[in-house]
Short mmCIF file of C-alpha atoms in Angstrom, two decimals:
data_model
loop_
_atom_site.label_atom_id
_atom_site.label_comp_id
_atom_site.label_asym_id
_atom_site.label_seq_id
_atom_site.Cartn_x
_atom_site.Cartn_y
_atom_site.Cartn_z
CA MET A 1 74.28 84.45 295.37
CA GLY A 2 73.97 85.89 292.06
CA GLY A 3 71.05 87.21 289.78
CA GLN A 4 70.63 88.92 286.67
CA PRO A 5 73.04 92.04 286.31
CA ALA A 6 71.50 95.20 287.21
CA PRO A 7 71.33 97.97 285.00
CA GLU A 8 74.43 100.26 284.94
CA GLY A 9 73.86 103.43 286.00
CA SER A 10 71.16 105.48 288.33
CA GLY A 11 69.12 107.55 285.68
CA ASP A 12 65.94 105.40 285.60
CA GLY A 13 63.23 106.59 287.68
CA PRO A 14 62.90 108.22 290.81
CA VAL A 15 65.52 108.06 293.53
CA PRO A 16 63.64 106.69 296.67
CA ALA A 17 63.69 108.98 299.62
CA GLY A 18 65.09 108.00 303.25
CA GLY A 19 68.35 106.76 302.63
CA SER A 20 71.16 107.86 304.65
CA GLY A 21 74.66 107.41 303.77
CA ASP A 22 74.67 104.93 306.70
CA GLU A 23 71.80 103.13 305.36
CA VAL A 24 73.31 102.90 301.89
CA LEU A 25 76.11 101.43 303.35
CA ASP A 26 74.48 99.10 305.28
CA LEU A 27 72.32 97.69 302.47
CA VAL A 28 75.44 97.59 299.83
CA THR A 29 77.64 95.58 302.26
CA ARG A 30 74.86 92.99 302.89
CA LEU A 31 74.49 92.68 299.45
CA ALA A 32 77.94 92.05 299.07
CA GLU A 33 77.66 89.49 301.75
CA LEU A 34 75.38 87.62 299.77
CA LEU A 35 77.27 87.74 296.42
CA VAL A 36 80.73 86.87 297.83
CA ALA A 37 78.99 83.59 299.63
CA GLY A 38 77.66 83.00 296.09
CA GLY A 39 80.56 84.26 294.16
CA TYR A 40 80.71 81.63 291.24
CA GLU A 41 79.26 84.20 288.92
CA GLY A 42 82.49 86.25 289.02
CA THR A 43 83.88 89.54 290.57
CA LEU A 44 83.12 91.80 288.17
CA GLY A 45 79.30 91.19 287.84
CA SER A 46 79.25 91.46 291.32
CA GLU A 47 80.86 94.83 291.49
CA ARG A 48 78.84 96.02 288.72
CA ARG A 49 75.58 95.04 291.04
CA LEU A 50 76.96 96.84 293.94
CA ARG A 51 77.70 99.76 292.27
CA ALA A 52 74.30 99.95 290.52
CA VAL A 53 72.52 99.28 293.90
CA ALA A 54 74.35 102.17 295.59
CA ALA A 55 73.76 104.64 292.47
CA ALA A 56 69.92 104.06 292.92
CA TYR A 57 70.24 105.93 296.11
CA GLY A 58 72.42 108.94 295.00
CA ALA A 59 75.64 107.22 296.40
CA ARG A 60 78.88 106.29 294.69
CA ALA A 61 80.11 102.81 296.03
CA GLU A 62 83.74 102.24 295.78
CA VAL A 63 83.95 98.38 295.74
CA SER A 64 86.34 95.72 295.14
CA VAL A 65 85.26 91.82 295.50
CA GLY A 66 87.67 88.93 295.77
CA ALA A 67 87.06 85.35 295.59
CA GLU A 68 85.72 85.13 299.33
CA SER A 69 86.00 89.14 300.41
CA ALA A 70 84.91 92.28 299.36
CA VAL A 71 85.71 95.66 300.42
CA VAL A 72 82.64 98.16 300.22
CA GLY A 73 83.05 102.18 300.56
CA VAL A 74 80.18 104.55 300.66
CA GLY A 75 80.74 107.79 301.76
CA GLY A 76 84.18 107.98 303.05
CA ARG A 77 83.58 104.87 305.31
CA SER A 78 84.20 101.51 304.28
CA ARG A 79 83.50 97.95 305.45
CA VAL A 80 85.22 94.44 304.55
CA VAL A 81 83.20 91.11 304.51
CA ALA A 82 84.40 88.15 303.95
CA ARG A 83 82.41 84.58 303.42
CA PRO A 84 83.72 81.00 301.80
CA PRO A 85 82.00 80.93 298.36
CA GLU A 86 79.23 78.25 297.68
CA VAL A 87 76.52 77.05 295.43
CA PRO A 88 73.76 79.39 296.11
CA GLN A 89 70.33 78.61 296.86
CA LEU A 90 68.86 78.57 293.70
CA ASP A 91 65.18 80.23 294.66
CA ARG A 92 66.99 82.95 296.54
CA VAL A 93 69.17 83.84 293.27
CA SER A 94 65.73 84.14 291.29
CA ALA A 95 64.00 86.32 294.14
CA LEU A 96 67.17 88.62 293.74
CA LYS A 97 66.50 89.33 290.12
CA PRO A 98 63.14 91.40 290.74
CA TRP A 99 64.70 92.85 294.05
CA LEU A 100 67.83 94.38 291.66
CA ARG A 101 65.21 95.50 289.07
CA GLU A 102 63.31 97.07 291.70
CA VAL A 103 65.89 98.93 293.55
CA THR A 104 67.89 100.23 290.17
CA ALA A 105 64.38 101.40 288.89
CA GLY A 106 64.15 103.57 291.95
CA ARG A 107 61.12 101.88 293.49
CA LEU A 108 62.30 100.73 296.87
CA PRO A 109 63.18 103.09 299.43
CA VAL A 110 66.35 101.89 301.33
CA ALA A 111 64.42 100.67 304.42
CA GLU A 112 62.28 98.55 302.41
CA ALA A 113 65.18 97.13 300.36
CA ARG A 114 66.86 96.10 303.32
CA ARG A 115 63.53 94.17 304.72
CA ARG A 116 63.14 92.52 301.31
CA LEU A 117 66.90 91.50 301.00
CA GLU A 118 66.75 89.83 304.53
CA ALA A 119 63.77 88.31 303.51
CA ILE A 120 65.37 86.65 300.38
CA ALA A 121 68.56 85.81 302.28
CA ALA A 122 66.58 83.76 305.21
CA SER A 123 64.37 82.34 303.08
CA PRO A 124 64.29 78.34 303.98
CA ALA A 125 64.94 75.48 301.70
CA PRO A 126 61.92 74.78 299.19
CA TYR A 127 62.05 71.47 299.36
CA ARG A 128 62.07 68.65 302.39
CA GLY A 129 64.89 66.51 303.19
CA TRP A 130 63.48 63.58 301.30
CA ALA A 131 62.87 65.83 298.19
CA ARG A 132 66.80 66.56 298.40
CA VAL A 133 68.01 62.90 298.87
CA THR A 134 65.64 62.01 295.77
CA GLY A 135 67.44 64.67 294.19
CA THR A 136 70.71 63.55 294.66
CA VAL A 137 69.45 59.92 293.21
CA LEU A 138 68.44 61.53 290.12
CA PHE A 139 71.63 64.05 289.62
CA SER A 140 74.11 60.71 290.22
CA VAL A 141 71.98 58.34 288.13
CA GLY A 142 71.17 61.09 285.20
CA PHE A 143 75.04 62.00 284.82
CA GLY A 144 76.02 58.59 285.36
CA MET A 145 74.16 57.74 282.15
CA SER A 146 76.46 60.13 280.14
CA ILE A 147 79.63 58.51 281.52
CA GLN A 148 78.47 54.54 281.15
CA PRO A 149 74.74 54.01 279.72
CA THR A 150 74.62 50.48 281.49
CA TRP A 151 71.89 48.88 284.05
CA GLN A 152 74.98 48.48 286.27
CA GLN A 153 75.73 52.46 286.04
CA VAL A 154 72.13 53.15 287.12
CA TRP A 155 71.80 50.90 290.12
CA ILE A 156 74.96 51.46 291.56
CA THR A 157 74.82 55.32 291.05
CA GLY A 158 71.23 55.17 292.74
CA VAL A 159 72.28 53.58 295.92
CA LEU A 160 75.27 55.55 296.14
CA GLY A 161 72.93 58.60 295.80
CA VAL A 162 70.84 57.35 298.59
CA VAL A 163 73.90 56.88 300.93
CA VAL A 164 75.28 60.24 299.87
CA GLY A 165 71.92 62.32 299.98
CA LEU A 166 71.30 60.60 303.85
CA VAL A 167 74.88 61.96 304.78
CA MET A 168 74.36 65.28 303.22
CA GLU A 169 71.13 65.58 305.16
CA ALA A 170 72.51 64.31 308.57
CA VAL A 171 75.38 67.12 307.94
CA ARG A 172 72.73 69.69 307.45
CA ALA A 173 70.39 68.37 310.39
CA ARG A 174 73.46 68.48 313.05
CA GLY A 175 74.65 71.97 311.60
CA ALA A 176 78.06 70.55 311.02
CA SER A 177 80.44 72.31 308.59
CA GLY A 178 79.66 71.10 305.11
CA ARG A 179 83.52 71.16 304.46
CA VAL A 180 83.67 67.72 305.85
CA ALA A 181 80.90 66.13 303.87
CA PRO A 182 82.82 65.51 300.55
CA LEU A 183 85.65 63.87 302.55
CA LEU A 184 83.22 61.52 304.34
CA CYS A 185 81.44 61.04 301.39
CA SER A 186 84.04 60.46 299.05
CA VAL A 187 85.43 57.35 301.42
CA LEU A 188 82.08 55.89 301.79
CA VAL A 189 81.43 55.68 297.87
CA GLY A 190 85.14 53.93 297.67
CA VAL A 191 84.33 51.86 300.32
CA LEU A 192 80.79 50.58 298.90
CA VAL A 193 82.08 50.46 295.34
CA LEU A 194 85.61 48.91 295.72
CA GLY A 195 83.60 46.64 298.09
CA VAL A 196 81.31 45.34 295.45
CA GLU A 197 84.02 45.22 292.96
CA ARG A 198 86.02 42.80 295.13
CA ALA A 199 82.92 40.61 295.56
CA GLY A 200 83.05 40.39 291.83
CA TRP A 201 79.48 41.88 291.30
CA VAL A 202 80.45 44.79 288.76
CA SER A 203 82.61 44.71 285.85
CA GLY A 204 84.54 47.50 284.09
CA GLY A 205 86.50 50.00 286.23
CA THR A 206 85.21 51.48 289.32
CA ILE A 207 86.45 55.14 288.54
CA GLN A 208 83.28 55.27 286.33
CA LEU A 209 81.18 54.04 289.25
CA MET A 210 82.09 56.89 291.86
CA VAL A 211 82.29 59.85 289.90
CA PRO A 212 78.62 60.69 288.92
CA VAL A 213 77.45 60.81 292.81
CA LEU A 214 80.85 62.73 293.78
CA PHE A 215 80.18 64.66 290.76
CA LEU A 216 77.88 66.79 293.21
CA PHE A 217 80.84 68.13 294.85
CA ILE A 218 83.09 68.90 292.20
CA PRO A 219 83.65 72.78 291.41
CA GLY A 220 83.25 72.49 287.83
CA ASP A 221 81.72 76.06 287.55
CA ALA A 222 84.46 77.58 290.14
CA ILE A 223 87.31 76.04 287.94
CA THR A 224 86.18 77.66 284.47
CA MET A 225 85.28 81.10 286.62
CA ALA A 226 88.86 81.32 287.76
CA VAL A 227 90.14 80.98 284.43
CA LEU A 228 87.91 83.68 283.06
CA GLU A 229 88.64 85.87 286.11
CA VAL A 230 92.31 85.02 285.35
CA ALA A 231 91.46 86.28 281.38
CA ALA A 232 90.12 89.67 282.96
CA GLY A 233 93.17 90.32 284.66
CA ARG A 234 91.54 89.38 288.13
CA LEU A 235 94.42 87.09 289.02
CA THR A 236 94.37 87.13 292.85
CA ALA A 237 90.56 86.29 292.60
CA GLY A 238 91.43 83.97 289.88
CA ALA A 239 94.29 82.02 291.60
CA ALA A 240 92.00 81.84 294.91
CA ARG A 241 89.37 80.33 293.09
CA LEU A 242 91.86 77.38 291.28
CA ALA A 243 93.25 76.85 294.92
CA GLN A 244 90.14 75.99 296.15
CA SER A 245 89.03 74.00 293.18
CA ALA A 246 92.35 71.93 293.57
CA VAL A 247 91.97 70.91 297.30
CA ALA A 248 88.24 69.96 296.63
CA LEU A 249 89.14 67.59 293.79
CA VAL A 250 92.10 66.24 295.94
CA THR A 251 89.61 65.70 298.70
CA LEU A 252 87.44 63.88 296.65
CA ALA A 253 90.07 61.81 294.93
CA PHE A 254 91.76 60.83 298.32
CA GLY A 255 88.71 59.45 299.65
CA PRO A 256 88.66 56.00 297.64
CA VAL A 257 92.39 55.66 298.62
CA LEU A 258 91.60 55.92 301.98
CA ALA A 259 88.74 53.28 301.22
CA ALA A 260 90.96 51.00 299.77
CA ALA A 261 93.32 51.20 303.02
CA ALA A 262 90.32 50.54 305.54
CA LEU A 263 89.23 47.26 303.16
CA GLY A 264 93.10 46.08 302.33
CA ILE A 265 92.73 46.27 298.75
CA ASP A 266 95.57 47.45 296.23
CA GLN A 267 95.10 50.84 295.19
CA ARG A 268 95.39 49.66 291.44
CA GLU A 269 91.84 48.46 292.00
CA ILE A 270 90.98 52.24 291.64
CA PHE A 271 90.82 52.28 287.47
CA ASP A 272 89.22 53.63 284.65
CA VAL A 273 87.91 50.98 282.14
CA PRO A 274 84.71 51.47 280.28
CA VAL A 275 82.00 48.60 279.91
CA ALA A 276 79.89 48.09 276.46
CA PRO A 277 76.68 50.44 276.84
CA ASP A 278 73.25 48.77 277.24
CA PHE A 279 71.16 51.70 275.93
CA GLY A 280 70.97 53.58 272.84
CA PRO A 281 71.60 57.38 271.93
CA VAL A 282 68.53 58.27 273.50
CA ALA A 283 69.96 57.30 276.94
CA GLY A 284 71.86 60.61 276.59
CA TRP A 285 68.93 62.73 276.42
CA LEU A 286 67.02 60.83 278.86
CA GLY A 287 69.94 60.83 281.47
CA TRP A 288 70.37 64.88 281.26
CA ALA A 289 66.83 65.08 281.59
CA VAL A 290 66.56 63.15 284.67
CA PHE A 291 69.96 65.17 286.00
CA ALA A 292 68.32 68.52 285.31
CA VAL A 293 65.61 67.58 287.90
CA GLY A 294 68.15 66.44 290.20
CA VAL A 295 69.70 69.68 290.16
CA GLN A 296 66.31 71.66 290.77
CA LEU A 297 65.87 69.50 294.08
CA VAL A 298 69.27 69.55 295.18
CA PHE A 299 70.08 73.22 294.79
CA GLY A 300 66.50 74.52 295.53
CA MET A 301 65.38 75.89 292.03
CA ARG A 302 61.88 76.93 292.11
CA ARG A 303 59.66 74.79 290.32
CA GLY A 304 58.72 77.35 287.40
CA ASP A 305 62.31 77.75 286.73
CA LEU A 306 62.65 74.10 285.83
CA PRO A 307 61.70 74.19 282.00
CA TRP A 308 63.88 77.03 281.03
CA ALA A 309 66.63 75.25 283.10
CA LEU A 310 65.71 71.83 281.51
CA LEU A 311 65.80 73.84 277.89
CA LEU A 312 69.47 74.83 278.53
CA VAL A 313 70.56 71.65 279.89
CA LEU A 314 69.18 69.75 276.89
CA GLY A 315 70.42 72.60 274.18
CA THR A 316 73.84 72.69 275.52
CA TYR A 317 74.17 68.69 275.35
CA GLY A 318 72.77 68.75 271.88
CA VAL A 319 75.35 71.64 270.32
CA GLN A 320 78.21 70.13 272.22
CA LEU A 321 76.98 66.10 270.83
CA LEU A 322 76.88 68.06 267.21
CA ALA A 323 79.92 70.23 267.53
CA VAL A 324 82.23 67.30 269.10
CA ARG A 325 81.48 65.32 266.39
CA GLY A 326 82.02 68.32 263.78
CA PHE A 327 84.89 69.72 265.17
CA GLY A 328 86.51 67.61 267.78
CA THR A 329 86.37 67.52 271.63
CA LEU A 330 88.12 71.25 272.29
CA ALA A 331 86.76 73.27 269.30
CA GLY A 332 83.21 71.62 269.90
CA THR A 333 83.00 72.40 273.63
CA PHE A 334 84.27 75.68 273.01
CA LEU A 335 81.17 76.33 270.30
CA ALA A 336 78.85 74.76 273.02
CA ALA A 337 80.00 76.83 275.87
CA ALA A 338 79.54 79.81 273.92
CA VAL A 339 76.09 79.19 272.57
CA MET A 340 75.17 78.01 276.19
CA ALA A 341 76.49 81.48 277.69
CA PHE A 342 74.78 83.74 274.71
CA THR A 343 71.50 81.82 275.20
CA ALA A 344 71.52 81.90 279.01
CA VAL A 345 72.65 85.53 279.33
CA GLY A 346 69.88 86.67 276.41
CA LEU A 347 67.18 84.59 278.42
CA GLY A 348 67.94 86.12 281.94
CA ALA A 349 67.69 89.47 280.60
CA ARG A 350 64.03 89.05 280.12
CA GLN A 351 61.76 90.26 282.69
CA ARG A 352 59.66 86.91 283.35
CA THR A 353 62.69 84.64 282.99
CA PRO A 354 65.33 83.20 285.30
CA PRO A 355 68.65 84.70 285.88
CA ALA A 356 71.27 83.63 283.84
CA TYR A 357 73.02 81.83 286.60
CA VAL A 358 70.00 79.66 287.23
CA LEU A 359 69.93 79.05 283.54
CA TYR A 360 73.44 77.83 283.25
CA LEU A 361 74.31 76.11 286.21
CA GLY A 362 73.13 72.74 285.36
CA ALA A 363 73.85 73.30 281.41
CA PHE A 364 77.52 74.07 283.02
CA PHE A 365 77.60 70.68 284.53
CA VAL A 366 77.04 69.22 280.87
CA LEU A 367 80.16 70.38 279.95
CA THR A 368 81.95 68.47 282.66
CA PRO A 369 85.45 70.27 283.47
CA GLY A 370 85.67 68.85 286.89
CA SER A 371 84.92 65.08 286.28
CA HIS A 372 88.16 65.09 283.94
CA GLY A 373 90.27 66.22 287.01
CA LEU A 374 88.62 63.98 289.54
CA ARG A 375 88.86 60.72 287.07
CA GLY A 376 92.78 61.76 286.35
CA LEU A 377 93.33 62.12 290.07
CA GLU A 378 91.75 58.85 290.98
CA ALA A 379 93.83 57.17 288.23
CA TRP A 380 96.71 58.64 289.62
CA VAL A 381 96.49 58.00 293.23
CA GLY A 382 95.41 54.57 291.86
CA GLY A 383 98.61 53.78 290.47
CA HIS A 384 97.79 54.42 286.85
CA PRO A 385 99.86 57.59 286.55
CA VAL A 386 100.20 57.98 282.43
CA GLN A 387 96.35 57.60 282.47
CA GLY A 388 95.84 60.32 285.23
CA LEU A 389 98.22 62.85 283.55
CA HIS A 390 96.55 62.22 280.27
CA ASP A 391 93.05 62.89 282.00
CA ILE A 392 94.15 66.09 284.30
CA ALA A 393 95.71 67.75 281.23
CA GLY A 394 92.13 67.12 279.11
CA MET A 395 90.37 68.69 282.22
CA VAL A 396 92.87 71.90 282.12
CA ALA A 397 92.28 71.86 278.29
CA LEU A 398 88.57 71.65 278.46
CA MET A 399 88.21 74.54 281.10
CA VAL A 400 90.27 76.95 279.20
CA ALA A 401 87.93 75.96 275.92
CA ILE A 402 84.84 76.85 278.12
CA ALA A 403 85.79 79.94 279.97
CA LEU A 404 86.86 81.32 276.11
CA GLY A 405 83.60 80.15 274.87
CA MET A 406 81.35 81.57 277.60
CA LEU A 407 83.48 84.81 277.22
CA VAL A 408 82.58 85.04 273.49
CA GLY A 409 79.22 84.14 274.07
CA VAL A 410 78.75 86.73 277.07
CA THR A 411 80.51 89.23 274.66
CA LEU A 412 78.46 88.67 271.67
CA ARG A 413 75.13 89.16 273.99
CA ARG A 414 76.23 92.19 275.75
CA GLY A 415 78.72 93.84 273.39
CA PRO A 416 82.03 95.00 274.44
CA ALA A 417 82.37 96.03 278.07
CA PRO A 418 83.61 99.50 279.18
CA ALA A 419 86.95 100.12 279.65
CA GLY A 420 88.87 98.38 282.07
CA GLU A 421 86.01 96.03 282.27
CA SER A 422 85.48 92.42 280.88
CA ALA A 423 82.20 90.79 279.94
#
């Protein structure tokens, strides 16, 4: 789980009383566990937060955060936490921001800080199951409009969104591991799309119809964060995220192959051919607006945060649209990522706005590095290796452009990082 980075240092405000070394270590360790569980903001930002919280209670923390674990030391004692990272519940991310501000300003005794942190971690999902299913539909339809603005795309991705949303709710209700959901959903999506294609009910390629709803599971932010961490010298964390992301993409791409086998269909039916659009340029803007509402419902964003997130989504789309037309895909995506990061960090630093992570999560999806990888893998397994390699190479180039653009944007907004750190 992430939030706006806490101020560096410990000199602001009185140091709260009542914080023994063990209590401070408990608090910092619990915070580390939550940050690792939602660690797609990166390891360096998490380490800065942990050190700042310990410093607020007059302690020095020695911390080392990896992709799925952290080592925390305070007062000569150390602890290790490990959690699999995933996209966090966004209302908790927003709640963490004022908590960090109060702690680092010296306004919360350590016991009260721990109590409030546990309340944030235990807060229930802000929307009911039917709303999350609706969000999955809006997410899928909105993103689908960016791939293929046709009525066919709308109705098929809408139906697939209902199916995937219901599967996700069933997994949640049974308390089953969410790790099985991507494969299960990709198989179901493959069966449905290949089935209607076999019946002759659709035109064009099948990959364009599968990707939007499966995009819900694509770790595009993790892929780009991995490149950022490698660039910052965090080779172990970056490599771990890349490996995890690669497995996720392969899992999603493998589902349609199983579906084709179950239906007795040749894998070459999994192909990528667009059809002529039914809508004009306004469809892109409308689609991304619908998508932003889907992100709110699926990932638990607070209602008051939606206007800010929508601003970033549409702003990123507009900048990318203009920049790509003027400078080409790679340079345009680089510029859009830089502007997005600069804006998100700037707005996130304000007291009454959502944290940067909440602001840029939806906007990050607009840049779509992961969708190229999934389309490439599906084209590859579908018997179209040349096209698949082309799309996968495009994904690699795009994620580098996005990572470098974000790095430039954050650096310009915050200024140079201290020696030995990265912005």
